[in-house]
Short mmCIF file of C-alpha atoms and ligand atoms in Angstrom, two decimals:
data_model
loop_
_atom_site.label_atom_id
_atom_site.label_comp_id
_atom_site.label_asym_id
_atom_site.label_seq_id
_atom_site.Cartn_x
_atom_site.Cartn_y
_atom_site.Cartn_z
CA MET A 21 -0.09 -0.03 -0.04
CA THR A 22 1.38 3.35 -0.98
CA GLU A 23 1.42 5.82 1.86
CA ARG A 24 -0.96 8.60 1.60
CA ILE A 25 0.18 12.13 0.87
CA ARG A 26 -1.24 14.40 3.52
CA ASP A 27 -0.03 17.89 2.54
CA ILE A 28 -3.52 19.43 2.60
CA ALA A 29 -5.23 20.11 5.82
CA HIS A 30 -8.70 21.19 4.54
CA LEU A 31 -10.77 23.12 2.15
CA SER A 32 -10.37 26.86 3.28
CA THR A 33 -12.23 29.31 1.15
CA VAL A 34 -14.22 29.55 -2.05
CA GLU A 35 -14.76 32.48 -4.34
CA LEU A 36 -18.28 32.60 -5.95
CA TYR A 37 -19.12 34.77 -8.84
CA THR A 38 -22.54 36.14 -9.10
CA PRO A 39 -24.58 38.40 -11.51
CA LYS A 40 -26.81 39.57 -8.80
CA PHE A 41 -24.27 40.72 -6.22
CA GLU A 42 -26.62 42.47 -3.66
CA GLU A 43 -29.21 39.68 -3.79
CA SER A 44 -26.59 37.11 -3.32
CA LEU A 45 -25.09 38.94 -0.40
CA TRP A 46 -28.53 39.04 1.14
CA PHE A 47 -28.79 35.30 0.78
CA PHE A 48 -25.50 34.53 2.41
CA ARG A 49 -25.70 37.21 5.05
CA ASP A 50 -29.49 37.35 5.96
CA LEU A 51 -30.47 33.71 5.23
CA LEU A 52 -27.38 31.65 5.70
CA ALA A 53 -26.34 33.82 8.68
CA MET A 54 -22.94 34.60 7.53
CA ARG A 55 -21.12 37.68 8.63
CA GLU A 56 -19.67 40.34 6.13
CA VAL A 57 -16.08 40.82 7.15
CA GLY A 58 -14.71 43.04 4.39
CA ARG A 59 -15.04 44.49 1.06
CA THR A 60 -12.65 45.03 -1.93
CA THR A 61 -12.70 46.14 -5.53
CA GLU A 62 -10.20 44.64 -7.83
CA ASN A 63 -10.37 45.57 -11.68
CA GLY A 64 -13.64 47.23 -11.27
CA GLU A 65 -15.23 44.12 -9.61
CA GLU A 66 -16.59 44.47 -6.04
CA SER A 67 -16.20 41.45 -3.66
CA ALA A 68 -17.67 40.82 -0.26
CA TYR A 69 -16.00 38.42 2.30
CA LEU A 70 -18.32 36.39 4.46
CA HIS A 71 -17.62 34.36 7.61
CA CYS A 72 -19.37 31.23 8.92
CA TRP A 73 -19.83 31.40 12.77
CA ASP A 74 -17.62 28.28 13.50
CA ASP A 75 -14.83 28.65 10.73
CA TYR A 76 -11.42 29.62 12.45
CA GLU A 77 -10.00 31.53 9.69
CA THR A 78 -10.90 35.18 8.72
CA TYR A 79 -13.41 34.32 6.10
CA SER A 80 -15.25 31.36 4.45
CA ILE A 81 -16.39 32.69 0.96
CA LYS A 82 -15.59 35.68 -1.29
CA LEU A 83 -18.60 36.79 -3.30
CA THR A 84 -17.52 38.61 -6.45
CA ALA A 85 -19.74 40.51 -8.76
CA LYS A 86 -19.46 39.36 -12.26
CA SER A 87 -21.50 38.92 -15.57
CA HIS A 88 -22.23 35.36 -14.74
CA ALA A 89 -22.37 32.86 -11.82
CA GLY A 90 -19.66 30.27 -11.19
CA VAL A 91 -16.73 29.56 -9.13
CA GLY A 92 -13.47 31.41 -8.80
CA ARG A 93 -10.46 30.87 -6.55
CA VAL A 94 -10.79 27.92 -4.26
CA ALA A 95 -8.20 27.83 -1.59
CA TRP A 96 -6.62 24.87 0.40
CA ARG A 97 -4.73 25.16 3.60
CA ALA A 98 -1.57 23.20 3.72
CA GLN A 99 -0.59 21.09 6.78
CA SER A 100 2.67 22.97 7.32
CA PRO A 101 5.12 25.17 5.51
CA GLU A 102 7.06 22.15 4.39
CA ALA A 103 3.98 20.44 3.11
CA LEU A 104 3.16 23.60 1.09
CA GLU A 105 6.69 23.44 -0.59
CA ARG A 106 6.23 19.97 -1.35
CA MET A 107 2.89 20.43 -2.86
CA VAL A 108 4.18 23.29 -4.89
CA ALA A 109 6.96 21.32 -6.25
CA ARG A 110 4.45 18.67 -7.60
CA ILE A 111 2.33 21.33 -9.07
CA GLU A 112 5.25 22.80 -10.84
CA ALA A 113 6.26 19.58 -12.20
CA THR A 114 2.80 19.32 -13.96
CA GLY A 115 3.02 22.71 -15.78
CA LEU A 116 -0.19 23.77 -14.22
CA GLY A 117 1.39 26.28 -11.63
CA GLU A 118 0.75 30.02 -12.10
CA GLY A 119 3.19 31.24 -9.56
CA TRP A 120 3.34 32.79 -6.06
CA VAL A 121 0.94 35.75 -5.30
CA ASP A 122 0.25 37.81 -2.21
CA GLY A 123 -2.26 36.18 0.01
CA GLU A 124 -5.57 37.93 0.39
CA MET A 125 -7.44 38.78 3.63
CA GLY A 126 -5.05 37.53 6.48
CA ARG A 127 -3.13 35.10 4.38
CA GLY A 128 0.58 34.71 3.78
CA ARG A 129 2.37 33.75 0.55
CA THR A 130 -0.05 31.82 -1.68
CA PHE A 131 0.65 29.61 -4.73
CA ARG A 132 -1.92 29.65 -7.59
CA TYR A 133 -2.57 26.88 -9.96
CA ARG A 134 -5.27 25.29 -12.03
CA ASN A 135 -6.48 21.72 -12.29
CA PRO A 136 -6.52 19.97 -15.63
CA ASP A 137 -10.12 21.05 -16.08
CA GLN A 138 -9.10 24.90 -15.59
CA HIS A 139 -10.62 25.22 -12.09
CA LEU A 140 -8.59 28.03 -10.37
CA MET A 141 -7.10 26.98 -7.03
CA GLU A 142 -4.62 28.30 -4.35
CA VAL A 143 -2.73 26.68 -1.57
CA TYR A 144 -0.96 28.48 1.38
CA PHE A 145 0.02 27.68 5.03
CA ASP A 146 0.23 31.20 6.98
CA THR A 147 -3.09 32.53 7.99
CA GLU A 148 -4.81 34.83 10.51
CA TRP A 149 -7.46 33.42 12.79
CA TYR A 150 -10.84 34.92 13.07
CA ALA A 151 -11.04 37.64 15.74
CA ALA A 152 -14.56 38.12 17.09
CA ASP A 153 -15.45 41.66 18.29
CA ASP A 154 -17.99 42.88 20.96
CA THR A 155 -20.90 42.05 18.56
CA ASP A 156 -20.08 38.37 17.91
CA ARG A 157 -17.78 37.23 20.77
CA PRO A 158 -18.68 33.62 21.64
CA ALA A 159 -19.41 32.71 25.49
CA LEU A 160 -16.81 29.77 25.09
CA LYS A 161 -13.36 30.52 23.92
CA ASN A 162 -12.97 27.47 21.87
CA GLN A 163 -15.50 28.60 19.31
CA ALA A 164 -14.70 31.17 16.47
CA ALA A 165 -17.77 33.39 16.98
CA LYS A 166 -21.19 33.61 18.64
CA PHE A 167 -23.92 31.28 17.27
CA PRO A 168 -26.08 33.65 15.17
CA GLY A 169 -29.35 32.15 16.21
CA PHE A 170 -31.20 33.37 12.92
CA GLY A 171 -31.77 32.15 9.29
CA ALA A 172 -30.01 28.77 8.47
CA ASN A 173 -26.91 29.14 10.85
CA ALA A 174 -24.46 27.71 8.20
CA ARG A 175 -21.85 26.51 10.78
CA ARG A 176 -18.84 26.12 8.37
CA LEU A 177 -17.84 25.53 4.67
CA ASP A 178 -18.11 21.95 4.03
CA HIS A 179 -17.28 20.83 0.51
CA ILE A 180 -17.09 21.73 -3.09
CA ASN A 181 -18.48 19.73 -5.88
CA TYR A 182 -17.09 20.59 -9.27
CA LEU A 183 -18.40 19.74 -12.68
CA THR A 184 -15.68 18.42 -14.93
CA SER A 185 -15.09 17.84 -18.61
CA ASP A 186 -11.88 15.87 -17.85
CA MET A 187 -12.74 13.26 -15.15
CA ALA A 188 -9.59 11.18 -15.62
CA GLY A 189 -7.39 14.23 -15.62
CA VAL A 190 -8.81 15.92 -12.41
CA CYS A 191 -8.85 12.56 -10.56
CA ASP A 192 -5.14 11.79 -11.30
CA PHE A 193 -4.17 15.31 -10.38
CA THR A 194 -6.20 15.28 -7.20
CA GLU A 195 -4.59 11.89 -6.11
CA ASN A 196 -1.06 12.32 -7.20
CA VAL A 197 -0.43 16.06 -6.91
CA MET A 198 -2.98 17.41 -4.25
CA GLY A 199 -2.94 14.14 -2.22
CA GLY A 200 -6.74 13.44 -2.17
CA TYR A 201 -7.99 10.01 -1.10
CA THR A 202 -10.89 8.36 -2.85
CA THR A 203 -13.89 7.37 -0.47
CA GLU A 204 -16.55 6.59 -3.06
CA PHE A 205 -17.20 6.76 -6.66
CA ILE A 206 -19.81 6.01 -9.44
CA GLN A 207 -18.68 3.42 -11.91
CA LEU A 208 -20.67 3.73 -15.11
CA ASP A 209 -21.52 0.69 -17.40
CA ASP A 210 -19.44 2.20 -20.31
CA GLY A 211 -16.35 2.20 -18.08
CA ASP A 212 -16.39 5.89 -17.42
CA VAL A 213 -16.57 7.32 -13.94
CA GLY A 214 -19.62 9.46 -13.23
CA GLY A 215 -18.66 10.98 -9.87
CA HIS A 216 -15.76 10.93 -7.50
CA TRP A 217 -15.39 11.82 -3.82
CA PHE A 218 -12.08 12.68 -2.37
CA THR A 219 -10.99 13.46 1.24
CA PHE A 220 -7.92 15.15 2.50
CA GLY A 221 -8.39 14.48 6.29
CA GLN A 222 -10.96 12.39 8.08
CA LYS A 223 -14.15 13.77 6.85
CA SER A 224 -15.70 11.43 4.31
CA TYR A 225 -15.22 14.08 1.60
CA ASP A 226 -13.95 17.53 0.99
CA MET A 227 -14.10 17.71 -2.86
CA VAL A 228 -16.27 16.01 -5.52
CA TYR A 229 -15.88 15.91 -9.26
CA SER A 230 -19.18 15.09 -11.20
CA ASP A 231 -19.31 14.44 -14.96
CA ASP A 232 -20.22 17.48 -16.98
CA TRP A 233 -22.65 16.35 -19.66
CA THR A 234 -22.10 19.50 -21.81
CA GLY A 235 -18.20 18.72 -21.79
CA THR A 236 -17.65 22.41 -20.75
CA PRO A 237 -14.45 22.94 -18.58
CA GLY A 238 -14.27 24.83 -15.22
CA ARG A 239 -17.84 24.75 -13.94
CA LEU A 240 -19.19 24.29 -10.52
CA HIS A 241 -21.99 21.89 -9.55
CA HIS A 242 -22.56 23.16 -5.98
CA LEU A 243 -20.95 24.51 -2.75
CA ALA A 244 -21.96 23.03 0.56
CA PHE A 245 -22.15 24.37 4.03
CA ALA A 246 -22.45 22.26 7.20
CA SER A 247 -25.40 22.44 9.58
CA ASP A 248 -25.34 21.40 13.18
CA THR A 249 -28.23 19.07 12.96
CA ARG A 250 -30.58 17.36 10.24
CA GLU A 251 -33.40 19.50 11.92
CA ASP A 252 -31.56 22.60 11.08
CA ILE A 253 -32.01 21.71 7.50
CA LEU A 254 -35.70 21.22 7.78
CA LYS A 255 -35.92 24.66 9.36
CA ALA A 256 -33.76 26.11 6.63
CA ALA A 257 -36.26 24.78 4.02
CA ASP A 258 -39.02 26.75 5.74
CA ILE A 259 -36.87 29.76 5.73
CA PHE A 260 -36.05 29.51 2.02
CA LEU A 261 -39.73 28.95 1.22
CA GLU A 262 -40.75 32.17 3.07
CA ASN A 263 -38.11 34.16 1.35
CA GLY A 264 -38.82 32.91 -2.12
CA VAL A 265 -35.47 31.00 -2.64
CA PHE A 266 -35.66 28.35 -5.26
CA ILE A 267 -35.66 24.93 -3.61
CA GLU A 268 -34.38 22.52 -6.19
CA TYR A 269 -34.21 19.19 -4.35
CA GLY A 270 -34.74 17.85 -0.79
CA PRO A 271 -34.56 17.64 2.17
CA TYR A 272 -33.78 13.98 1.63
CA LYS A 273 -30.83 11.58 2.30
CA HIS A 274 -28.14 10.65 0.02
CA ALA A 275 -27.17 6.97 -0.58
CA ILE A 276 -23.70 7.88 -1.59
CA GLN A 277 -22.04 9.32 1.65
CA GLN A 278 -25.24 9.22 3.37
CA GLY A 279 -25.53 13.09 3.82
CA PHE A 280 -28.85 14.65 4.63
CA PHE A 281 -29.23 17.41 2.20
CA LEU A 282 -31.15 20.37 0.87
CA TYR A 283 -30.32 22.05 -2.42
CA VAL A 284 -31.22 25.62 -3.36
CA TRP A 285 -30.29 28.08 -6.01
CA GLU A 286 -29.04 31.34 -4.43
CA PRO A 287 -30.19 34.34 -6.33
CA GLY A 288 -27.19 34.55 -8.62
CA GLY A 289 -27.85 30.91 -9.94
CA ASN A 290 -25.20 29.03 -8.05
CA ARG A 291 -26.45 25.75 -6.48
CA ILE A 292 -25.93 25.82 -2.68
CA GLU A 293 -26.39 22.83 -0.39
CA LEU A 294 -26.93 22.55 3.37
CA ALA A 295 -25.43 19.15 4.36
CA ASN A 296 -25.40 17.18 7.42
CA GLN A 297 -23.16 13.98 7.69
CA GLY A 298 -24.10 13.15 11.24
CA SER A 299 -21.09 11.78 12.92
CA ARG A 300 -19.65 9.85 9.96
CA LEU A 301 -15.89 9.99 9.63
CA ILE A 302 -13.28 8.02 7.77
CA LEU A 303 -10.93 6.66 10.38
CA ALA A 304 -9.30 3.70 8.50
CA PRO A 305 -5.93 4.39 7.02
CA ASP A 306 -6.74 1.72 4.43
CA TRP A 307 -10.31 2.67 3.62
CA LYS A 308 -11.49 0.75 0.47
CA PRO A 309 -13.02 3.19 -2.09
CA ILE A 310 -16.81 2.25 -2.43
CA PRO A 311 -17.95 1.82 -6.09
CA TRP A 312 -21.53 2.57 -6.99
CA SER A 313 -22.82 1.01 -10.23
CA GLN A 314 -24.92 2.76 -12.91
CA GLY A 315 -27.91 0.44 -11.73
CA GLU A 316 -27.31 1.25 -8.01
CA ARG A 317 -27.24 4.94 -8.99
CA ALA A 318 -30.39 4.83 -10.99
CA LYS A 319 -32.32 3.77 -7.89
CA GLY A 320 -31.98 7.30 -6.53
CA GLN A 321 -31.13 8.47 -3.06
CA ALA A 322 -31.21 6.45 0.15
CA TRP A 323 -34.92 7.72 0.57
CA GLY A 324 -36.86 10.62 -0.75
CA MET A 325 -38.11 11.44 -4.30
CA LYS A 326 -35.98 10.37 -7.28
CA THR A 327 -33.25 12.56 -8.42
CA ILE A 328 -34.69 15.51 -10.45
CA PRO A 329 -33.23 16.20 -14.12
CA THR A 330 -31.92 19.74 -13.30
CA PHE A 331 -29.55 18.01 -10.61
CA HIS A 332 -27.61 16.43 -13.58
CA THR A 333 -27.90 19.45 -15.97
CA HIS A 334 -27.70 22.76 -14.15
CA GLY A 335 -24.24 24.09 -13.40
CA THR A 336 -22.67 27.49 -13.24
CA PRO A 337 -21.77 29.20 -15.28
CA VAL A 338 -24.96 28.22 -17.10
CA VAL A 339 -24.49 26.81 -20.48
CA GLU A 340 -27.01 27.64 -23.16
CA ASP A 341 -29.75 25.00 -23.43
CA SER A 342 -27.85 22.66 -20.91
CA ASP A 343 -31.30 21.63 -19.46
CA ALA A 344 -31.86 19.81 -22.66
CA THR A 345 -28.49 18.11 -22.55
CA ALA A 346 -28.83 14.29 -23.08
CA ASN A 347 -27.04 11.87 -20.80
CA PRO A 348 -23.96 10.97 -22.83
CA HIS A 349 -23.84 7.58 -20.78
CA GLY A 350 -27.34 6.52 -22.00
FE1 FE2 B 2 -22.70 17.97 -1.66
#
């Protein structure tokens, strides 16, 4: 057995693009209960930084005004300065590195790169921890900020699910350059892989790649936030309903990874998930990746209604007529 590369600690921050900046800001700040912690303008594009109450670093997502929805920079924190150097050396060897940049919002030197499907990523080690002020200081010092007690109370950023037009390329890169470990995957009848779940620590997954039926590189399937309990997700569904947010799918339970889920589209069009994994962790150092066949996948979720068509076709940026895209795997 080859020893796992463990140079990445966790998914740190995600930049989301939105064509409806104020409405998206309202969604994350007033409905998910994230706190706005900063604003910048770069090349004429306004960005807001938002923090989930239990994320230990200065921010969780960066929301950037753009002409279209989608995903921008996704940042990973390395395990140590030495792990950062090792990872950068592996990236440089692939030719996909874009070089060192100044870290933003409390971060030290940061290395920027793209995966083989053109998703923009960054890795760094030095970081500032979130400093609560008089308005959000927690009662207990082992918590980043006070529990908001309104809206969906998104606890922390949980995982990113990309769409990819190059499943073999991104999986090879994730495994051998980033050090991701496969926990579950979908094995289609034609030999292709339909979806791939990777972990970097002991959560059952941090990053997912799903097959993009349109064949377009660089798109996002969804971004997920962790809730404290499954019941919080039911309450969130009521809050989204009251506020006119489009509820796409759920709340139900996934078969793959067993997460309790709710998918909505934030006003800019990006699919957002509230997810609860219960207490599921991957402790085995020799965990055997779980394959799901096309037939097993076709049965749908663990329970709840069958998977709706847009779950397989909607991604951001939106591709023209993607809802009419046929399944290339039959
Ligand atoms: Fe998810």
